[in-house]
C-alpha cells in the first residue's frame, strides 16, 4: 500500500479494530518483533494497525521491510518517548478510524500477550484500561532512585505510580484530550492523572531485548520531574493544607509560651525546639507551595504542540 503521503494514514488504518503505537529509540528490531507477535496472538477477526515512532533520527537500521502492514514515522528531532507519543498521536488521531488505541514501549518490557488482556477488559463504559506494572528491573542505583521518586510522588500527591505508557484507550477520548498542554511534557503521567472511567490490569514486566534501558540518567530524572507537572493542582492543595497545619501549630505554641510568661514561670525548654521545628516545617511547606505554584504557571503557559512537527512517513 502506498505510504508516500501523510494523509494516507487514514487509508492504512481504515479497517483496524485497534491501533498499536510505540515509540522506539534504537529498538526497531524489538518493535518489529512485538508487532508480529501482537498480530499472531490477536483474537479471531480483530484487525491490528501498527505505528512505530522512530526517534533514532535515521541511525537505527533495524527496521524489517517485511512489516508491510505497519507504518513507521520519523520525528524531526529527538524529544523523548513521552513527548514523541503525544506529538505523533496529536497528528495521527484525526486521520485514524480505529476505535481503540494501545500505546506501549518497544524495548520488550511491555509484552504482546498483555495487549489482549487489556483488550479483553475493555467495555462500552470504560475510557481506559491501564497496565498495572510489576517489579522494576535495573541497576541498584536505578531501583533506589525509582523507589525514592515513588515515595516523593506519593507524599506530594497522595497517589501511587502504578502505570506507564502501556494502556488501551478509547480513540475518541484520547483525541479530545491529547491537545492538553500536559501531554507535551509527559504522556504516561497525564493519562494517569486525568479523570475518566478506567480500570487496571496487573501485567508483569518482560525482559528488555537490549538487556537494559537506553535512557540516560539525565533523561530519567527529567521524566520523573515531568510526572509531577500534571499533578501541580493537587500538590498545591496539599502544600496549602500543610501551611495551614504548621501555622496553626505555630500559633498554639506561641500562646503556650505566652501563658507561661503571664504566670511568671519559665516555659519548658522543649517549647523553643518545637517552635523551631514548626517554623522549619512552615518554611519548607511554603517553599513547596511556591514551587508547585510556579509549576502550575508554567503548565498554563504551554500551548498544545506549539513546536513545529514535520512527521515523515518512511515507506
PDB file of C-alpha atoms in Angstrom:
ATOM      1  CA  UNK A   1       0.000   0.000   0.000  1.00  0.00           C
ATOM      2  CA  UNK A   2       1.240   3.473  -0.846  1.00  0.00           C
ATOM      3  CA  UNK A   3       2.518   5.418   2.164  1.00  0.00           C
ATOM      4  CA  UNK A   4       4.093   8.342   0.434  1.00  0.00           C
ATOM      5  CA  UNK A   5       1.758  10.958   1.890  1.00  0.00           C
ATOM      6  CA  UNK A   6       0.704  11.599   5.497  1.00  0.00           C
ATOM      7  CA  UNK A   7      -2.960  11.702   4.509  1.00  0.00           C
ATOM      8  CA  UNK A   8      -2.814   8.026   3.616  1.00  0.00           C
ATOM      9  CA  UNK A   9      -2.678   7.094   7.300  1.00  0.00           C
ATOM     10  CA  UNK A  10      -6.483   7.131   7.250  1.00  0.00           C
ATOM     11  CA  UNK A  11      -6.413   4.551   4.442  1.00  0.00           C
ATOM     12  CA  UNK A  12      -3.784   2.448   6.207  1.00  0.00           C
ATOM     13  CA  UNK A  13      -5.811   2.172   9.440  1.00  0.00           C
ATOM     14  CA  UNK A  14      -9.340   2.363   7.996  1.00  0.00           C
ATOM     15  CA  UNK A  15     -10.398  -1.172   8.884  1.00  0.00           C
ATOM     16  CA  UNK A  16      -8.390  -1.659  12.061  1.00  0.00           C
ATOM     17  CA  UNK A  17     -10.076  -2.501  15.346  1.00  0.00           C
ATOM     18  CA  UNK A  18      -7.035  -1.450  17.354  1.00  0.00           C
ATOM     19  CA  UNK A  19      -4.043   0.757  16.563  1.00  0.00           C
ATOM     20  CA  UNK A  20      -0.856  -0.157  18.430  1.00  0.00           C
ATOM     21  CA  UNK A  21       1.506   2.795  18.832  1.00  0.00           C
ATOM     22  CA  UNK A  22       5.016   2.500  20.209  1.00  0.00           C
ATOM     23  CA  UNK A  23       7.958   4.926  20.351  1.00  0.00           C
ATOM     24  CA  UNK A  24      11.362   3.472  19.522  1.00  0.00           C
ATOM     25  CA  UNK A  25      14.858   4.747  20.153  1.00  0.00           C
ATOM     26  CA  UNK A  26      17.355   2.263  18.678  1.00  0.00           C
ATOM     27  CA  UNK A  27      14.835  -0.538  19.319  1.00  0.00           C
ATOM     28  CA  UNK A  28      13.383  -1.105  15.839  1.00  0.00           C
ATOM     29  CA  UNK A  29      14.129  -4.881  15.766  1.00  0.00           C
ATOM     30  CA  UNK A  30      12.274  -5.260  19.055  1.00  0.00           C
ATOM     31  CA  UNK A  31       9.392  -3.123  17.759  1.00  0.00           C
ATOM     32  CA  UNK A  32       9.072  -5.296  14.628  1.00  0.00           C
ATOM     33  CA  UNK A  33       9.099  -8.450  16.728  1.00  0.00           C
ATOM     34  CA  UNK A  34       6.436  -7.091  19.069  1.00  0.00           C
ATOM     35  CA  UNK A  35       4.163  -6.064  16.202  1.00  0.00           C
ATOM     36  CA  UNK A  36       4.458  -9.517  14.653  1.00  0.00           C
ATOM     37  CA  UNK A  37       3.688 -11.211  17.978  1.00  0.00           C
ATOM     38  CA  UNK A  38       0.700  -8.951  18.603  1.00  0.00           C
ATOM     39  CA  UNK A  39      -0.810  -9.876  15.236  1.00  0.00           C
ATOM     40  CA  UNK A  40      -0.017 -13.565  15.676  1.00  0.00           C
ATOM     41  CA  UNK A  41      -1.850 -13.690  19.018  1.00  0.00           C
ATOM     42  CA  UNK A  42      -4.780 -11.437  18.054  1.00  0.00           C
ATOM     43  CA  UNK A  43      -8.298 -12.788  18.695  1.00  0.00           C
ATOM     44  CA  UNK A  44     -10.087 -14.101  15.639  1.00  0.00           C
ATOM     45  CA  UNK A  45     -11.453 -11.285  13.478  1.00  0.00           C
ATOM     46  CA  UNK A  46      -9.565  -8.458  15.232  1.00  0.00           C
ATOM     47  CA  UNK A  47      -7.573  -6.329  12.778  1.00  0.00           C
ATOM     48  CA  UNK A  48      -4.439  -4.658  14.101  1.00  0.00           C
ATOM     49  CA  UNK A  49      -2.800  -1.482  12.856  1.00  0.00           C
ATOM     50  CA  UNK A  50       0.790  -0.727  13.814  1.00  0.00           C
ATOM     51  CA  UNK A  51       2.508   2.643  14.187  1.00  0.00           C
ATOM     52  CA  UNK A  52       6.175   2.887  15.207  1.00  0.00           C
ATOM     53  CA  UNK A  53       7.599   6.292  16.115  1.00  0.00           C
ATOM     54  CA  UNK A  54      11.276   6.211  15.149  1.00  0.00           C
ATOM     55  CA  UNK A  55      13.334   8.583  17.313  1.00  0.00           C
ATOM     56  CA  UNK A  56      16.719   7.402  16.084  1.00  0.00           C
ATOM     57  CA  UNK A  57      16.990  10.220  13.512  1.00  0.00           C
ATOM     58  CA  UNK A  58      17.883   7.622  10.884  1.00  0.00           C
ATOM     59  CA  UNK A  59      20.612   5.907  12.930  1.00  0.00           C
ATOM     60  CA  UNK A  60      18.703   2.681  13.627  1.00  0.00           C
ATOM     61  CA  UNK A  61      18.916   0.293  10.618  1.00  0.00           C
ATOM     62  CA  UNK A  62      16.835  -2.386  12.315  1.00  0.00           C
ATOM     63  CA  UNK A  63      13.510  -1.930  10.510  1.00  0.00           C
ATOM     64  CA  UNK A  64      12.212  -5.162   8.996  1.00  0.00           C
ATOM     65  CA  UNK A  65      10.918  -4.469   5.454  1.00  0.00           C
ATOM     66  CA  UNK A  66       8.537  -7.434   5.787  1.00  0.00           C
ATOM     67  CA  UNK A  67       6.465  -5.389   8.241  1.00  0.00           C
ATOM     68  CA  UNK A  68       4.429  -4.026   5.348  1.00  0.00           C
ATOM     69  CA  UNK A  69       1.303  -3.712   7.491  1.00  0.00           C
ATOM     70  CA  UNK A  70       2.976  -1.303   9.899  1.00  0.00           C
ATOM     71  CA  UNK A  71       3.697   2.372   9.477  1.00  0.00           C
ATOM     72  CA  UNK A  72       6.973   3.908  10.610  1.00  0.00           C
ATOM     73  CA  UNK A  73       7.173   7.634  11.102  1.00  0.00           C
ATOM     74  CA  UNK A  74      10.280   9.689  11.766  1.00  0.00           C
ATOM     75  CA  UNK A  75      10.374  12.757  14.004  1.00  0.00           C
ATOM     76  CA  UNK A  76      12.447  15.813  13.063  1.00  0.00           C
ATOM     77  CA  UNK A  77      14.269  15.825  16.406  1.00  0.00           C
ATOM     78  CA  UNK A  78      14.570  13.574  19.433  1.00  0.00           C
ATOM     79  CA  UNK A  79      12.099  14.587  22.128  1.00  0.00           C
ATOM     80  CA  UNK A  80      11.873  11.520  24.378  1.00  0.00           C
ATOM     81  CA  UNK A  81       9.298   8.735  24.374  1.00  0.00           C
ATOM     82  CA  UNK A  82       6.714  10.698  26.360  1.00  0.00           C
ATOM     83  CA  UNK A  83       6.609  13.767  24.135  1.00  0.00           C
ATOM     84  CA  UNK A  84       7.065  11.659  20.983  1.00  0.00           C
ATOM     85  CA  UNK A  85       3.929   9.651  21.792  1.00  0.00           C
ATOM     86  CA  UNK A  86       1.887  12.784  22.407  1.00  0.00           C
ATOM     87  CA  UNK A  87       3.110  14.646  19.329  1.00  0.00           C
ATOM     88  CA  UNK A  88       2.621  11.704  16.967  1.00  0.00           C
ATOM     89  CA  UNK A  89      -0.831  10.891  18.357  1.00  0.00           C
ATOM     90  CA  UNK A  90      -1.926  14.507  18.010  1.00  0.00           C
ATOM     91  CA  UNK A  91      -1.101  14.292  14.293  1.00  0.00           C
ATOM     92  CA  UNK A  92      -2.385  10.793  13.597  1.00  0.00           C
ATOM     93  CA  UNK A  93      -5.601  10.580  15.644  1.00  0.00           C
ATOM     94  CA  UNK A  94      -7.670  12.944  13.438  1.00  0.00           C
ATOM     95  CA  UNK A  95      -6.896  10.634  10.486  1.00  0.00           C
ATOM     96  CA  UNK A  96      -7.401   7.377  12.380  1.00  0.00           C
ATOM     97  CA  UNK A  97     -10.645   5.393  12.404  1.00  0.00           C
ATOM     98  CA  UNK A  98      -9.565   2.696  14.875  1.00  0.00           C
ATOM     99  CA  UNK A  99     -11.890   2.789  17.904  1.00  0.00           C
ATOM    100  CA  UNK A 100      -9.135   1.773  20.347  1.00  0.00           C
ATOM    101  CA  UNK A 101      -5.530   2.934  20.701  1.00  0.00           C
ATOM    102  CA  UNK A 102      -2.909   0.856  22.500  1.00  0.00           C
ATOM    103  CA  UNK A 103       0.307   2.619  23.487  1.00  0.00           C
ATOM    104  CA  UNK A 104       3.284   0.639  24.719  1.00  0.00           C
ATOM    105  CA  UNK A 105       7.073   0.665  24.883  1.00  0.00           C
ATOM    106  CA  UNK A 106       9.079  -1.096  22.182  1.00  0.00           C
ATOM    107  CA  UNK A 107      12.015  -2.392  24.232  1.00  0.00           C
ATOM    108  CA  UNK A 108      10.331  -5.651  25.311  1.00  0.00           C
ATOM    109  CA  UNK A 109       9.198  -4.747  28.843  1.00  0.00           C
ATOM    110  CA  UNK A 110       5.617  -4.493  27.571  1.00  0.00           C
ATOM    111  CA  UNK A 111       4.541  -7.928  26.333  1.00  0.00           C
ATOM    112  CA  UNK A 112       2.469  -8.734  23.259  1.00  0.00           C
ATOM    113  CA  UNK A 113       0.225 -11.170  25.158  1.00  0.00           C
ATOM    114  CA  UNK A 114      -0.766  -8.444  27.607  1.00  0.00           C
ATOM    115  CA  UNK A 115      -2.187  -6.306  24.794  1.00  0.00           C
ATOM    116  CA  UNK A 116      -5.001  -8.828  24.511  1.00  0.00           C
ATOM    117  CA  UNK A 117      -5.508  -8.971  28.261  1.00  0.00           C
ATOM    118  CA  UNK A 118      -6.162  -5.228  28.165  1.00  0.00           C
ATOM    119  CA  UNK A 119      -8.356  -5.736  25.093  1.00  0.00           C
ATOM    120  CA  UNK A 120     -10.469  -8.369  26.872  1.00  0.00           C
ATOM    121  CA  UNK A 121     -11.081  -5.976  29.784  1.00  0.00           C
ATOM    122  CA  UNK A 122     -12.470  -3.140  27.652  1.00  0.00           C
ATOM    123  CA  UNK A 123     -16.181  -2.251  27.718  1.00  0.00           C
ATOM    124  CA  UNK A 124     -18.547   0.391  26.379  1.00  0.00           C
ATOM    125  CA  UNK A 125     -18.449   2.400  29.612  1.00  0.00           C
ATOM    126  CA  UNK A 126     -14.648   2.323  30.042  1.00  0.00           C
ATOM    127  CA  UNK A 127     -12.391   5.028  28.582  1.00  0.00           C
ATOM    128  CA  UNK A 128      -9.065   3.473  29.501  1.00  0.00           C
ATOM    129  CA  UNK A 129      -7.543   0.163  30.552  1.00  0.00           C
ATOM    130  CA  UNK A 130      -4.180   0.675  32.254  1.00  0.00           C
ATOM    131  CA  UNK A 131      -1.463  -1.937  32.641  1.00  0.00           C
ATOM    132  CA  UNK A 132      -0.569  -2.002  36.335  1.00  0.00           C
ATOM    133  CA  UNK A 133       3.150  -2.649  36.408  1.00  0.00           C
ATOM    134  CA  UNK A 134       5.024  -5.214  38.440  1.00  0.00           C
ATOM    135  CA  UNK A 135       8.511  -5.111  39.904  1.00  0.00           C
ATOM    136  CA  UNK A 136      11.046  -2.802  38.247  1.00  0.00           C
ATOM    137  CA  UNK A 137      14.248  -4.147  36.739  1.00  0.00           C
ATOM    138  CA  UNK A 138      17.539  -2.290  36.572  1.00  0.00           C
ATOM    139  CA  UNK A 139      20.707  -1.402  38.446  1.00  0.00           C
ATOM    140  CA  UNK A 140      20.724  -0.895  42.209  1.00  0.00           C
ATOM    141  CA  UNK A 141      21.151   2.854  41.736  1.00  0.00           C
ATOM    142  CA  UNK A 142      18.193   2.999  39.355  1.00  0.00           C
ATOM    143  CA  UNK A 143      15.958   0.971  41.698  1.00  0.00           C
ATOM    144  CA  UNK A 144      16.856   3.186  44.660  1.00  0.00           C
ATOM    145  CA  UNK A 145      16.167   6.330  42.636  1.00  0.00           C
ATOM    146  CA  UNK A 146      12.883   4.898  41.337  1.00  0.00           C
ATOM    147  CA  UNK A 147      11.666   3.945  44.816  1.00  0.00           C
ATOM    148  CA  UNK A 148      12.732   7.303  46.190  1.00  0.00           C
ATOM    149  CA  UNK A 149      10.787   9.128  43.494  1.00  0.00           C
ATOM    150  CA  UNK A 150       7.717   6.954  44.072  1.00  0.00           C
ATOM    151  CA  UNK A 151       7.840   7.872  47.771  1.00  0.00           C
ATOM    152  CA  UNK A 152       8.228  11.574  46.904  1.00  0.00           C
ATOM    153  CA  UNK A 153       5.368  11.382  44.397  1.00  0.00           C
ATOM    154  CA  UNK A 154       3.084   9.741  46.922  1.00  0.00           C
ATOM    155  CA  UNK A 155       3.992  12.296  49.574  1.00  0.00           C
ATOM    156  CA  UNK A 156       3.321  15.259  47.277  1.00  0.00           C
ATOM    157  CA  UNK A 157       0.216  13.963  45.506  1.00  0.00           C
ATOM    158  CA  UNK A 158      -1.272  11.318  47.779  1.00  0.00           C
ATOM    159  CA  UNK A 159      -1.288   8.878  44.850  1.00  0.00           C
ATOM    160  CA  UNK A 160       0.915   5.977  43.821  1.00  0.00           C
ATOM    161  CA  UNK A 161       2.681   5.450  40.496  1.00  0.00           C
ATOM    162  CA  UNK A 162       1.302   2.174  39.221  1.00  0.00           C
ATOM    163  CA  UNK A 163       1.291   2.552  35.426  1.00  0.00           C
ATOM    164  CA  UNK A 164       3.315   3.792  32.469  1.00  0.00           C
ATOM    165  CA  UNK A 165       2.903   4.134  28.710  1.00  0.00           C
ATOM    166  CA  UNK A 166       1.210   0.736  28.389  1.00  0.00           C
ATOM    167  CA  UNK A 167      -2.530   1.386  28.096  1.00  0.00           C
ATOM    168  CA  UNK A 168      -5.562   0.723  25.926  1.00  0.00           C
ATOM    169  CA  UNK A 169      -7.524   3.935  25.390  1.00  0.00           C
ATOM    170  CA  UNK A 170     -10.715   4.768  23.573  1.00  0.00           C
ATOM    171  CA  UNK A 171      -9.782   6.783  20.487  1.00  0.00           C
ATOM    172  CA  UNK A 172     -12.459   9.480  20.822  1.00  0.00           C
ATOM    173  CA  UNK A 173     -11.499  10.132  24.465  1.00  0.00           C
ATOM    174  CA  UNK A 174      -7.804  10.338  23.614  1.00  0.00           C
ATOM    175  CA  UNK A 175      -8.397  12.569  20.595  1.00  0.00           C
ATOM    176  CA  UNK A 176     -10.404  15.049  22.664  1.00  0.00           C
ATOM    177  CA  UNK A 177      -7.769  15.195  25.415  1.00  0.00           C
ATOM    178  CA  UNK A 178      -4.461  14.930  23.518  1.00  0.00           C
ATOM    179  CA  UNK A 179      -4.465  18.714  22.952  1.00  0.00           C
ATOM    180  CA  UNK A 180      -3.932  19.332  26.672  1.00  0.00           C
ATOM    181  CA  UNK A 181      -0.553  21.006  27.302  1.00  0.00           C
ATOM    182  CA  UNK A 182       0.288  18.405  29.954  1.00  0.00           C
ATOM    183  CA  UNK A 183       0.658  15.787  27.225  1.00  0.00           C
ATOM    184  CA  UNK A 184       3.597  17.687  25.745  1.00  0.00           C
ATOM    185  CA  UNK A 185       5.525  17.032  28.934  1.00  0.00           C
ATOM    186  CA  UNK A 186       4.506  13.543  29.991  1.00  0.00           C
ATOM    187  CA  UNK A 187       2.174  11.137  28.234  1.00  0.00           C
ATOM    188  CA  UNK A 188       2.099   8.481  30.959  1.00  0.00           C
ATOM    189  CA  UNK A 189       1.863  10.992  33.805  1.00  0.00           C
ATOM    190  CA  UNK A 190      -1.057  12.752  32.124  1.00  0.00           C
ATOM    191  CA  UNK A 191      -3.176   9.690  31.376  1.00  0.00           C
ATOM    192  CA  UNK A 192      -2.625   8.577  34.967  1.00  0.00           C
ATOM    193  CA  UNK A 193      -3.801  11.935  36.351  1.00  0.00           C
ATOM    194  CA  UNK A 194      -6.843  12.745  34.187  1.00  0.00           C
ATOM    195  CA  UNK A 195     -10.287  11.860  35.467  1.00  0.00           C
ATOM    196  CA  UNK A 196     -12.020   9.211  33.372  1.00  0.00           C
ATOM    197  CA  UNK A 197     -13.601   5.804  33.635  1.00  0.00           C
ATOM    198  CA  UNK A 198     -10.691   3.398  33.932  1.00  0.00           C
ATOM    199  CA  UNK A 199      -9.679   0.005  35.200  1.00  0.00           C
ATOM    200  CA  UNK A 200      -6.270  -1.548  35.806  1.00  0.00           C
ATOM    201  CA  UNK A 201      -4.927  -4.965  34.814  1.00  0.00           C
ATOM    202  CA  UNK A 202      -1.826  -6.346  36.518  1.00  0.00           C
ATOM    203  CA  UNK A 203       0.858  -7.029  33.878  1.00  0.00           C
ATOM    204  CA  UNK A 204       4.307  -8.319  34.773  1.00  0.00           C
ATOM    205  CA  UNK A 205       7.237  -6.722  33.015  1.00  0.00           C
ATOM    206  CA  UNK A 206       9.021  -8.635  30.282  1.00  0.00           C
ATOM    207  CA  UNK A 207      12.757  -8.631  29.593  1.00  0.00           C
ATOM    208  CA  UNK A 208      14.254  -5.842  27.533  1.00  0.00           C
ATOM    209  CA  UNK A 209      15.624  -7.026  24.192  1.00  0.00           C
ATOM    210  CA  UNK A 210      18.725  -4.927  24.696  1.00  0.00           C
ATOM    211  CA  UNK A 211      19.176  -6.099  28.280  1.00  0.00           C
ATOM    212  CA  UNK A 212      18.996  -2.595  29.752  1.00  0.00           C
ATOM    213  CA  UNK A 213      17.353   0.754  29.250  1.00  0.00           C
ATOM    214  CA  UNK A 214      18.869   3.073  26.650  1.00  0.00           C
ATOM    215  CA  UNK A 215      17.651   6.103  28.595  1.00  0.00           C
ATOM    216  CA  UNK A 216      20.350   8.292  30.101  1.00  0.00           C
ATOM    217  CA  UNK A 217      20.255   9.173  33.798  1.00  0.00           C
ATOM    218  CA  UNK A 218      19.505  12.818  32.997  1.00  0.00           C
ATOM    219  CA  UNK A 219      16.563  11.720  30.848  1.00  0.00           C
ATOM    220  CA  UNK A 220      15.232   9.551  33.680  1.00  0.00           C
ATOM    221  CA  UNK A 221      15.410  12.463  36.131  1.00  0.00           C
ATOM    222  CA  UNK A 222      13.735  14.774  33.616  1.00  0.00           C
ATOM    223  CA  UNK A 223      10.920  12.267  33.010  1.00  0.00           C
ATOM    224  CA  UNK A 224      10.430  11.880  36.759  1.00  0.00           C
ATOM    225  CA  UNK A 225      10.084  15.630  37.313  1.00  0.00           C
ATOM    226  CA  UNK A 226       7.635  15.906  34.412  1.00  0.00           C
ATOM    227  CA  UNK A 227       5.416  13.326  36.088  1.00  0.00           C
ATOM    228  CA  UNK A 228       4.742  15.934  38.796  1.00  0.00           C
ATOM    229  CA  UNK A 229       3.507  18.648  36.435  1.00  0.00           C
ATOM    230  CA  UNK A 230       0.013  17.284  35.680  1.00  0.00           C
ATOM    231  CA  UNK A 231      -0.460  16.944  39.457  1.00  0.00           C
ATOM    232  CA  UNK A 232       0.520  20.543  40.212  1.00  0.00           C
ATOM    233  CA  UNK A 233      -3.012  21.452  41.352  1.00  0.00           C
ATOM    234  CA  UNK A 234      -3.118  18.544  43.788  1.00  0.00           C
ATOM    235  CA  UNK A 235       0.390  19.374  45.029  1.00  0.00           C
ATOM    236  CA  UNK A 236      -0.632  22.994  45.597  1.00  0.00           C
ATOM    237  CA  UNK A 237      -3.705  21.917  47.599  1.00  0.00           C
ATOM    238  CA  UNK A 238      -1.703  19.539  49.784  1.00  0.00           C
ATOM    239  CA  UNK A 239       1.064  22.072  50.441  1.00  0.00           C
ATOM    240  CA  UNK A 240      -1.551  24.715  51.295  1.00  0.00           C
ATOM    241  CA  UNK A 241      -3.017  22.280  53.827  1.00  0.00           C
ATOM    242  CA  UNK A 242       0.484  21.755  55.239  1.00  0.00           C
ATOM    243  CA  UNK A 243       0.885  25.532  55.509  1.00  0.00           C
ATOM    244  CA  UNK A 244      -2.361  25.827  57.452  1.00  0.00           C
ATOM    245  CA  UNK A 245      -1.430  22.997  59.840  1.00  0.00           C
ATOM    246  CA  UNK A 246       2.054  24.353  60.557  1.00  0.00           C
ATOM    247  CA  UNK A 247       0.666  27.867  61.007  1.00  0.00           C
ATOM    248  CA  UNK A 248      -1.918  26.552  63.480  1.00  0.00           C
ATOM    249  CA  UNK A 249       0.762  24.660  65.414  1.00  0.00           C
ATOM    250  CA  UNK A 250       2.928  27.781  65.491  1.00  0.00           C
ATOM    251  CA  UNK A 251       0.094  29.896  66.885  1.00  0.00           C
ATOM    252  CA  UNK A 252      -0.675  27.269  69.545  1.00  0.00           C
ATOM    253  CA  UNK A 253       2.984  27.209  70.525  1.00  0.00           C
ATOM    254  CA  UNK A 254       3.154  30.989  70.863  1.00  0.00           C
ATOM    255  CA  UNK A 255       0.006  31.012  73.001  1.00  0.00           C
ATOM    256  CA  UNK A 256       1.529  28.285  75.184  1.00  0.00           C
ATOM    257  CA  UNK A 257       4.698  30.326  75.769  1.00  0.00           C
ATOM    258  CA  UNK A 258       2.612  33.476  76.393  1.00  0.00           C
ATOM    259  CA  UNK A 259       0.571  31.643  79.046  1.00  0.00           C
ATOM    260  CA  UNK A 260       3.735  30.633  80.900  1.00  0.00           C
ATOM    261  CA  UNK A 261       5.072  34.204  80.786  1.00  0.00           C
ATOM    262  CA  UNK A 262       1.805  35.630  82.146  1.00  0.00           C
ATOM    263  CA  UNK A 263       2.027  33.281  85.127  1.00  0.00           C
ATOM    264  CA  UNK A 264       5.625  34.343  85.666  1.00  0.00           C
ATOM    265  CA  UNK A 265       7.056  30.886  85.145  1.00  0.00           C
ATOM    266  CA  UNK A 266       9.600  29.832  82.581  1.00  0.00           C
ATOM    267  CA  UNK A 267       8.307  27.831  79.660  1.00  0.00           C
ATOM    268  CA  UNK A 268       9.683  24.282  79.252  1.00  0.00           C
ATOM    269  CA  UNK A 269      12.911  24.073  77.277  1.00  0.00           C
ATOM    270  CA  UNK A 270      11.388  21.866  74.634  1.00  0.00           C
ATOM    271  CA  UNK A 271       8.973  24.602  73.517  1.00  0.00           C
ATOM    272  CA  UNK A 272      11.748  26.538  71.761  1.00  0.00           C
ATOM    273  CA  UNK A 273      12.852  23.446  69.864  1.00  0.00           C
ATOM    274  CA  UNK A 274       9.258  22.651  68.993  1.00  0.00           C
ATOM    275  CA  UNK A 275       8.701  26.150  67.632  1.00  0.00           C
ATOM    276  CA  UNK A 276      11.878  25.903  65.567  1.00  0.00           C
ATOM    277  CA  UNK A 277      10.652  22.625  64.112  1.00  0.00           C
ATOM    278  CA  UNK A 278       7.266  24.151  63.361  1.00  0.00           C
ATOM    279  CA  UNK A 279       8.926  27.183  61.792  1.00  0.00           C
ATOM    280  CA  UNK A 280      11.165  24.971  59.692  1.00  0.00           C
ATOM    281  CA  UNK A 281       8.192  22.885  58.599  1.00  0.00           C
ATOM    282  CA  UNK A 282       6.272  26.049  57.771  1.00  0.00           C
ATOM    283  CA  UNK A 283       9.175  27.326  55.679  1.00  0.00           C
ATOM    284  CA  UNK A 284       9.532  24.005  53.873  1.00  0.00           C
ATOM    285  CA  UNK A 285       5.791  23.890  53.162  1.00  0.00           C
ATOM    286  CA  UNK A 286       5.947  27.454  51.865  1.00  0.00           C
ATOM    287  CA  UNK A 287       8.806  26.583  49.505  1.00  0.00           C
ATOM    288  CA  UNK A 288       6.917  23.536  48.231  1.00  0.00           C
ATOM    289  CA  UNK A 289       3.812  25.635  47.726  1.00  0.00           C
ATOM    290  CA  UNK A 290       5.745  28.251  45.754  1.00  0.00           C
ATOM    291  CA  UNK A 291       7.441  25.584  43.647  1.00  0.00           C
ATOM    292  CA  UNK A 292       4.148  23.896  42.847  1.00  0.00           C
ATOM    293  CA  UNK A 293       2.596  27.270  42.000  1.00  0.00           C
ATOM    294  CA  UNK A 294       5.424  28.016  39.567  1.00  0.00           C
ATOM    295  CA  UNK A 295       4.994  24.545  38.048  1.00  0.00           C
ATOM    296  CA  UNK A 296       1.300  25.215  37.607  1.00  0.00           C
ATOM    297  CA  UNK A 297       2.029  28.567  35.977  1.00  0.00           C
ATOM    298  CA  UNK A 298       4.492  27.033  33.545  1.00  0.00           C
ATOM    299  CA  UNK A 299       1.927  24.401  32.677  1.00  0.00           C
ATOM    300  CA  UNK A 300      -0.741  27.003  31.959  1.00  0.00           C
ATOM    301  CA  UNK A 301       1.666  28.891  29.698  1.00  0.00           C
ATOM    302  CA  UNK A 302       2.076  25.814  27.498  1.00  0.00           C
ATOM    303  CA  UNK A 303       0.446  25.825  24.094  1.00  0.00           C
ATOM    304  CA  UNK A 304      -0.673  22.457  22.764  1.00  0.00           C
ATOM    305  CA  UNK A 305       2.065  21.109  20.498  1.00  0.00           C
ATOM    306  CA  UNK A 306       3.350  24.569  19.637  1.00  0.00           C
ATOM    307  CA  UNK A 307       6.662  23.239  18.253  1.00  0.00           C
ATOM    308  CA  UNK A 308       6.508  22.517  14.513  1.00  0.00           C
ATOM    309  CA  UNK A 309       6.101  18.835  13.752  1.00  0.00           C
ATOM    310  CA  UNK A 310       7.232  17.603  10.344  1.00  0.00           C
ATOM    311  CA  UNK A 311       6.347  13.934  10.517  1.00  0.00           C
ATOM    312  CA  UNK A 312       7.879  11.884   7.725  1.00  0.00           C
ATOM    313  CA  UNK A 313       6.346   8.586   6.677  1.00  0.00           C
ATOM    314  CA  UNK A 314       9.017   6.073   5.719  1.00  0.00           C
ATOM    315  CA  UNK A 315       7.935   3.607   3.026  1.00  0.00           C
TER     316      UNK A 315
END
